mmCIF file of C-alpha atoms and ligand atoms in Angstrom:
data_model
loop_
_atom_site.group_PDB
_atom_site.id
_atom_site.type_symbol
_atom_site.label_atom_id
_atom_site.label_comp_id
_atom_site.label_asym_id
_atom_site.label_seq_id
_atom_site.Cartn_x
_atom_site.Cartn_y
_atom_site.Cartn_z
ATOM 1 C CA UNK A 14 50.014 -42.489 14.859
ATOM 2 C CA UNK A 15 52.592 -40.148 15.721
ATOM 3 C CA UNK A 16 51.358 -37.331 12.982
ATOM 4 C CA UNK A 17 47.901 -37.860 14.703
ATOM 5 C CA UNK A 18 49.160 -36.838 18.173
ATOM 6 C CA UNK A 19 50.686 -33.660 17.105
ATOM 7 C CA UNK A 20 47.678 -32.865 15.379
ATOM 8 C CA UNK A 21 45.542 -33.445 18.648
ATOM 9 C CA UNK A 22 48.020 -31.277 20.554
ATOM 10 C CA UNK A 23 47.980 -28.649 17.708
ATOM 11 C CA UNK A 24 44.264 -28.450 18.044
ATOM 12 C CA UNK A 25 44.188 -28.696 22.113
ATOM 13 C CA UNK A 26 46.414 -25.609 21.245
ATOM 14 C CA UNK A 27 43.934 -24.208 19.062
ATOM 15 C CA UNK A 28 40.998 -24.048 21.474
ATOM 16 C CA UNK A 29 41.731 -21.118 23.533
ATOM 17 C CA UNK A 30 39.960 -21.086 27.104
ATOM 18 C CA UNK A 31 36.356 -20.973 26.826
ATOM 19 C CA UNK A 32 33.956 -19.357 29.705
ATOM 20 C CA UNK A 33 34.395 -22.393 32.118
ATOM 21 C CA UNK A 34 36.902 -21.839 35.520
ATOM 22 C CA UNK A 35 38.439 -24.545 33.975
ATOM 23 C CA UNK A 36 39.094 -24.770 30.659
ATOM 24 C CA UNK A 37 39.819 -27.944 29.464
ATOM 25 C CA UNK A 38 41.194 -29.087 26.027
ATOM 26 C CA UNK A 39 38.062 -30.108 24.126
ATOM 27 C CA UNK A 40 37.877 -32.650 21.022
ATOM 28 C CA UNK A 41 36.509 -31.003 17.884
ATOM 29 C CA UNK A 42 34.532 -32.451 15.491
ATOM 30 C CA UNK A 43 34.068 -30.659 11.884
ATOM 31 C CA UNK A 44 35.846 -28.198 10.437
ATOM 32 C CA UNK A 45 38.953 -26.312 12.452
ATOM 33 C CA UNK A 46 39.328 -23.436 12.418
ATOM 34 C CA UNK A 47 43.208 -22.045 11.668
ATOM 35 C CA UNK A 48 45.101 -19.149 10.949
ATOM 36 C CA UNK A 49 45.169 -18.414 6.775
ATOM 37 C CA UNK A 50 41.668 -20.267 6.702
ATOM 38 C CA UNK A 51 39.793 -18.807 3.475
ATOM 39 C CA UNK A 52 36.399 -20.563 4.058
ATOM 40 C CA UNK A 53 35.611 -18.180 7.104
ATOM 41 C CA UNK A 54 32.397 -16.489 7.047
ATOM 42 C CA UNK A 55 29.229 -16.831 4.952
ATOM 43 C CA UNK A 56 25.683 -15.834 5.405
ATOM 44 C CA UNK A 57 23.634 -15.621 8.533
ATOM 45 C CA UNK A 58 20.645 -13.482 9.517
ATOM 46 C CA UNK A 59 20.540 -12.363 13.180
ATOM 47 C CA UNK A 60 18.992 -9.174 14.811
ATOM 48 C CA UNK A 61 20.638 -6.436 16.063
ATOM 49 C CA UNK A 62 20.395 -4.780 19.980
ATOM 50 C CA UNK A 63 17.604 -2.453 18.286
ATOM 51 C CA UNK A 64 15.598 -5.215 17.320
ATOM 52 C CA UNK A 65 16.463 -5.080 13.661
ATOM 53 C CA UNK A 66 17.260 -7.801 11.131
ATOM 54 C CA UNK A 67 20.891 -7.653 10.007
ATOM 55 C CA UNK A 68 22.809 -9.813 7.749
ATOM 56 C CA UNK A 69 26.046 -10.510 6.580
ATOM 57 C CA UNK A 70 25.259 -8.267 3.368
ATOM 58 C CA UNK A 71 24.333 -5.522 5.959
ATOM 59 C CA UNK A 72 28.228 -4.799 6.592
ATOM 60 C CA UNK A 73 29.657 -5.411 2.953
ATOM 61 C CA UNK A 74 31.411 -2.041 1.610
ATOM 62 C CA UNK A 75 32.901 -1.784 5.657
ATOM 63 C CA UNK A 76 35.703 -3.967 7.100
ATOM 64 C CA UNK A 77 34.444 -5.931 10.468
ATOM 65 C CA UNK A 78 35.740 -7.711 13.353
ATOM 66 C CA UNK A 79 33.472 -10.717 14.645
ATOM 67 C CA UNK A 80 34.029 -12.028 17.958
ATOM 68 C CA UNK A 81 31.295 -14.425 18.956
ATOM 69 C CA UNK A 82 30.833 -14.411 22.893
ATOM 70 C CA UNK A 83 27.851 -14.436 25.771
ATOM 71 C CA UNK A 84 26.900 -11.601 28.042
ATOM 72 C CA UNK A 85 27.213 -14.030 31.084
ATOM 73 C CA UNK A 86 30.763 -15.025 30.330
ATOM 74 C CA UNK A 87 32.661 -14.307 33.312
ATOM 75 C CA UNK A 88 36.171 -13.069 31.842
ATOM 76 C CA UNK A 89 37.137 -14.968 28.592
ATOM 77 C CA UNK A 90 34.513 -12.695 26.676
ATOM 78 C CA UNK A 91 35.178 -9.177 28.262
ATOM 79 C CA UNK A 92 39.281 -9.531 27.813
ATOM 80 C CA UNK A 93 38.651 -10.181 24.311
ATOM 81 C CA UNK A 94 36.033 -7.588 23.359
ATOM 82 C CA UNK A 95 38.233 -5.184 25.585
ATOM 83 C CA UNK A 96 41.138 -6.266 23.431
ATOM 84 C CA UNK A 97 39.201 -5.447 20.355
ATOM 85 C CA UNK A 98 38.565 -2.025 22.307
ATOM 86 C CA UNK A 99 42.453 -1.393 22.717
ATOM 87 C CA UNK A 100 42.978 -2.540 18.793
ATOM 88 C CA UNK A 101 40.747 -0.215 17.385
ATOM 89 C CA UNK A 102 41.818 2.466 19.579
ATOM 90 C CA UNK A 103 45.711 2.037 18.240
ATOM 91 C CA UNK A 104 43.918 3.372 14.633
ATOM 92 C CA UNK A 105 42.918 6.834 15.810
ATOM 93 C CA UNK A 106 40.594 8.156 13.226
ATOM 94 C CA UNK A 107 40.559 5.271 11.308
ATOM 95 C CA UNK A 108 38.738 3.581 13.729
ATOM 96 C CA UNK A 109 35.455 4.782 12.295
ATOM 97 C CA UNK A 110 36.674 2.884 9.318
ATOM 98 C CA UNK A 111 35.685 -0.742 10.948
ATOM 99 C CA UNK A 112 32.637 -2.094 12.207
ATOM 100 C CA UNK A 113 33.014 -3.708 15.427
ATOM 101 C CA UNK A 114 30.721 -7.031 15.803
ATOM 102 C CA UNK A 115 29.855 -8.890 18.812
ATOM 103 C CA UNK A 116 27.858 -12.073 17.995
ATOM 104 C CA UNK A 117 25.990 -14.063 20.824
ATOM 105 C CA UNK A 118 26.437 -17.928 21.312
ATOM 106 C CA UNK A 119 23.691 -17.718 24.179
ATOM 107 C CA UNK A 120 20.882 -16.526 22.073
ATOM 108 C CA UNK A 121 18.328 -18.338 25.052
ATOM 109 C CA UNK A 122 19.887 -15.538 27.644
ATOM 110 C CA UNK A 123 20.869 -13.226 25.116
ATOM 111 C CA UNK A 124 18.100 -10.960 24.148
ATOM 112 C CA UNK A 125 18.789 -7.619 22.140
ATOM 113 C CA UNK A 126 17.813 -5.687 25.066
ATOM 114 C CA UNK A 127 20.378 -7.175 27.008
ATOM 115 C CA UNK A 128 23.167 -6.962 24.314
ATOM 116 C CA UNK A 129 22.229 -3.141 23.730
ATOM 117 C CA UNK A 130 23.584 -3.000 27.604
ATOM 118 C CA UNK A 131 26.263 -5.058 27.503
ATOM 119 C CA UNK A 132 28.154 -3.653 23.936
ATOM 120 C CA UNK A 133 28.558 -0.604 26.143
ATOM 121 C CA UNK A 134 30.747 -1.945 28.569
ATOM 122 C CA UNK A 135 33.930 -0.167 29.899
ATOM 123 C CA UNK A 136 36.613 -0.595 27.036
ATOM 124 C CA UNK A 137 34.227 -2.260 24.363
ATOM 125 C CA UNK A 138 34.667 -1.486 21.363
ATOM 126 C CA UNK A 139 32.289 2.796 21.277
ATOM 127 C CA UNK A 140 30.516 1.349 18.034
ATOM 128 C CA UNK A 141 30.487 -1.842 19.166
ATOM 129 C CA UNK A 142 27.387 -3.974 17.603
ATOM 130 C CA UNK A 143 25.863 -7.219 19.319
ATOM 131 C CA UNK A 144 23.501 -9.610 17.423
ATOM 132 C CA UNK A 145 21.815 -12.560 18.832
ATOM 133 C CA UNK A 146 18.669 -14.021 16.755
ATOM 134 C CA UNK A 147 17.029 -17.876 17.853
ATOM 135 C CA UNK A 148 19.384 -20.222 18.516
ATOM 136 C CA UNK A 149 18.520 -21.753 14.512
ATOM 137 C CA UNK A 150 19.584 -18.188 13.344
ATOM 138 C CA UNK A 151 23.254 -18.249 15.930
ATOM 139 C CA UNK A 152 23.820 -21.763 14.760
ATOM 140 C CA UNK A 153 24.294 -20.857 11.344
ATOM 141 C CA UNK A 154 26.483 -18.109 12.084
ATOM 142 C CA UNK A 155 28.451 -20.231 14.310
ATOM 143 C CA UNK A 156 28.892 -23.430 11.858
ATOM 144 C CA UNK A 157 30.164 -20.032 9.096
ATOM 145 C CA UNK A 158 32.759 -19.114 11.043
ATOM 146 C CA UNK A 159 33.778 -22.252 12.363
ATOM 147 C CA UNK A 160 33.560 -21.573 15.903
ATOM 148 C CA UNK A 161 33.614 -24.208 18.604
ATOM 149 C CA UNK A 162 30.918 -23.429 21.053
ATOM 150 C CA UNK A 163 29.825 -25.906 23.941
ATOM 151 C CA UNK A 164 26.891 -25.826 26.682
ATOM 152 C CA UNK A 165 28.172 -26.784 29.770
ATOM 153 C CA UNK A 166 25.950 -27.396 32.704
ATOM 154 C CA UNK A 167 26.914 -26.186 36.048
ATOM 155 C CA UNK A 168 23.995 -27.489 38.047
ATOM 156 C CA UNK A 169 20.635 -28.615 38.641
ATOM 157 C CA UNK A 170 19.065 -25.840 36.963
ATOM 158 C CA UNK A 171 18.422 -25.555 33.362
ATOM 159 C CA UNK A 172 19.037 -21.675 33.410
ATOM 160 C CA UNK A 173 22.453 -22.876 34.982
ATOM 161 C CA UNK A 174 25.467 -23.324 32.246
ATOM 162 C CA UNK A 175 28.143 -21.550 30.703
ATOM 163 C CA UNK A 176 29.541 -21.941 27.621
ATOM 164 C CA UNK A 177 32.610 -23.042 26.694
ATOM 165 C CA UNK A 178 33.946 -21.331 22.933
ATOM 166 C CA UNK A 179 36.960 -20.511 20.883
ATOM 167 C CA UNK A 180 37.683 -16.816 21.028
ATOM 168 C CA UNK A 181 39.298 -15.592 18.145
ATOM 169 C CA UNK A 182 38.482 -11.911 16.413
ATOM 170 C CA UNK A 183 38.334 -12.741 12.743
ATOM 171 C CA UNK A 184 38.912 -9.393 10.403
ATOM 172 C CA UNK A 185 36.692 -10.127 7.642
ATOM 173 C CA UNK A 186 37.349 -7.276 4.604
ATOM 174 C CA UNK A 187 35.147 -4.781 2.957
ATOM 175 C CA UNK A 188 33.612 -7.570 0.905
ATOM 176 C CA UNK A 189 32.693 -9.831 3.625
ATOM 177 C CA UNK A 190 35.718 -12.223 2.767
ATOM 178 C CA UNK A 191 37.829 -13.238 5.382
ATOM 179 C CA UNK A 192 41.172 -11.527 6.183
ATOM 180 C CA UNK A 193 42.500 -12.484 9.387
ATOM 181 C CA UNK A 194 42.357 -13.966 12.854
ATOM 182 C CA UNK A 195 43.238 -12.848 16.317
ATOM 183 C CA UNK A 196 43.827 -14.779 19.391
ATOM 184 C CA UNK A 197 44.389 -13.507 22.953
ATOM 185 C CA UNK A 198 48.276 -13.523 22.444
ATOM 186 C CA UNK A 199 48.037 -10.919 19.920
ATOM 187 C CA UNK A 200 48.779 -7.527 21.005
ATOM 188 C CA UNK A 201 46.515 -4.148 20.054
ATOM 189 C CA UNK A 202 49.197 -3.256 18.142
ATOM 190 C CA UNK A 203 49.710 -6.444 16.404
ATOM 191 C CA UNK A 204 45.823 -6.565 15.718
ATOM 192 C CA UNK A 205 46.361 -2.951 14.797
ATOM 193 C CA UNK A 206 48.824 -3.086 12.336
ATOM 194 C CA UNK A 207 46.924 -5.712 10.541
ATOM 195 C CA UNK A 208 43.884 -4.089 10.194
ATOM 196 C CA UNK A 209 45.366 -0.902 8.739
ATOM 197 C CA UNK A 210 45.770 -1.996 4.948
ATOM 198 C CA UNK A 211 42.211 -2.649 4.902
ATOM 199 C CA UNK A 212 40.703 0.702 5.823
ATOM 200 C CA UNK A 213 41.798 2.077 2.315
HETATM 201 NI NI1 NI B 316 33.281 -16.073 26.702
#
């Protein structure tokens, strides 16, 4: 049993703090997700801020970053995006090179109209994009990339929850394949640096 406790820590490990004050280590059931993982990604249709359809063929022949995140997430959400912000910003030119994505895992709250506002946040990513779709459409996209992604109630109310969720940026390449993935201990540089060979 000993190999199955270091697993459970190396997982605990895994799940970075979600959207709750108090993140707790949460058991995972499925797939996890880990660093060198090939089987990242894979179709999904959601709709963009304008209202449009978009799928994962709509950013093949450009390299992307997906972080998957809510609008009403307090702090775990904006570091990261602004993280993603500072990354891009290391490449200079280049940055016009990658396509940004934010993907919603409150599509209930999470209407393109409110996504168009929120993508334009202080130290966003400038071409930032943010899909939502109905919560059918975000589950697919979810289960693709693997992401852990919990309700959590925080009342009486129904309209009252966060949601607790792994935030990683995954580079996915030109082809839609997957590359790479970023947690919150990776610098802009480091995120940077890896993103670079891609662009050509
Ligand atoms: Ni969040």
């Amino acid at each position: 049993m000993k190999h199955a406790l270091i697993f459970t820590a190396a997982l605990s490990a895994l799940i970075l703090g979600g959207c709750n004050a108090e993140p707790k280590p949460v058991a995972q059931s499925g797939p996890v997700t880990s660093r060198g993982d090939a089987n990242v990604g894979g179709p999904y249709t959601l709709v963009n801020q304008d209202g449009e359809t978009v799928t994962q063929a709509s950013f093949v022949g450009t390299p992307h970053l997906v972080f998957f995140g809510f609008t009403y997430c307090p702090d775990v959400c904006p570091m990261g995006l602004q993280q993603m912000g500072a990354a891009l910003d290391e490449l200079g030119k280049d940055k016009t090179k990658i396509q940004p994505i934010l993907i919603s895992l409150d599509p209930e709250r999470d209407t393109p109209e409110l996504m168009a506002q929120y993508i334009t946040a202080n130290g966003f990513p400038e071409n930032l994009i943010g899909l939502t779709g109905t919560p059918e459409q975000v589950d697919v996209a979810v289960k693709a990339y693997r992401v852990y992604a919990k309700k959590v109630s925080l009342g009486e109310d129904v309209d009252d929850y966060t949601i607790d969720h792994t935030s990683y940026i995954y580079l996915m390449d030109k082809n839609g394949k997957y590359a790479a993935v970023f947690t919150k201990h990776d610098s802009p540089e480091t995120i940077a640096a890896q993103i670079k060979p891609y662009l050509k």
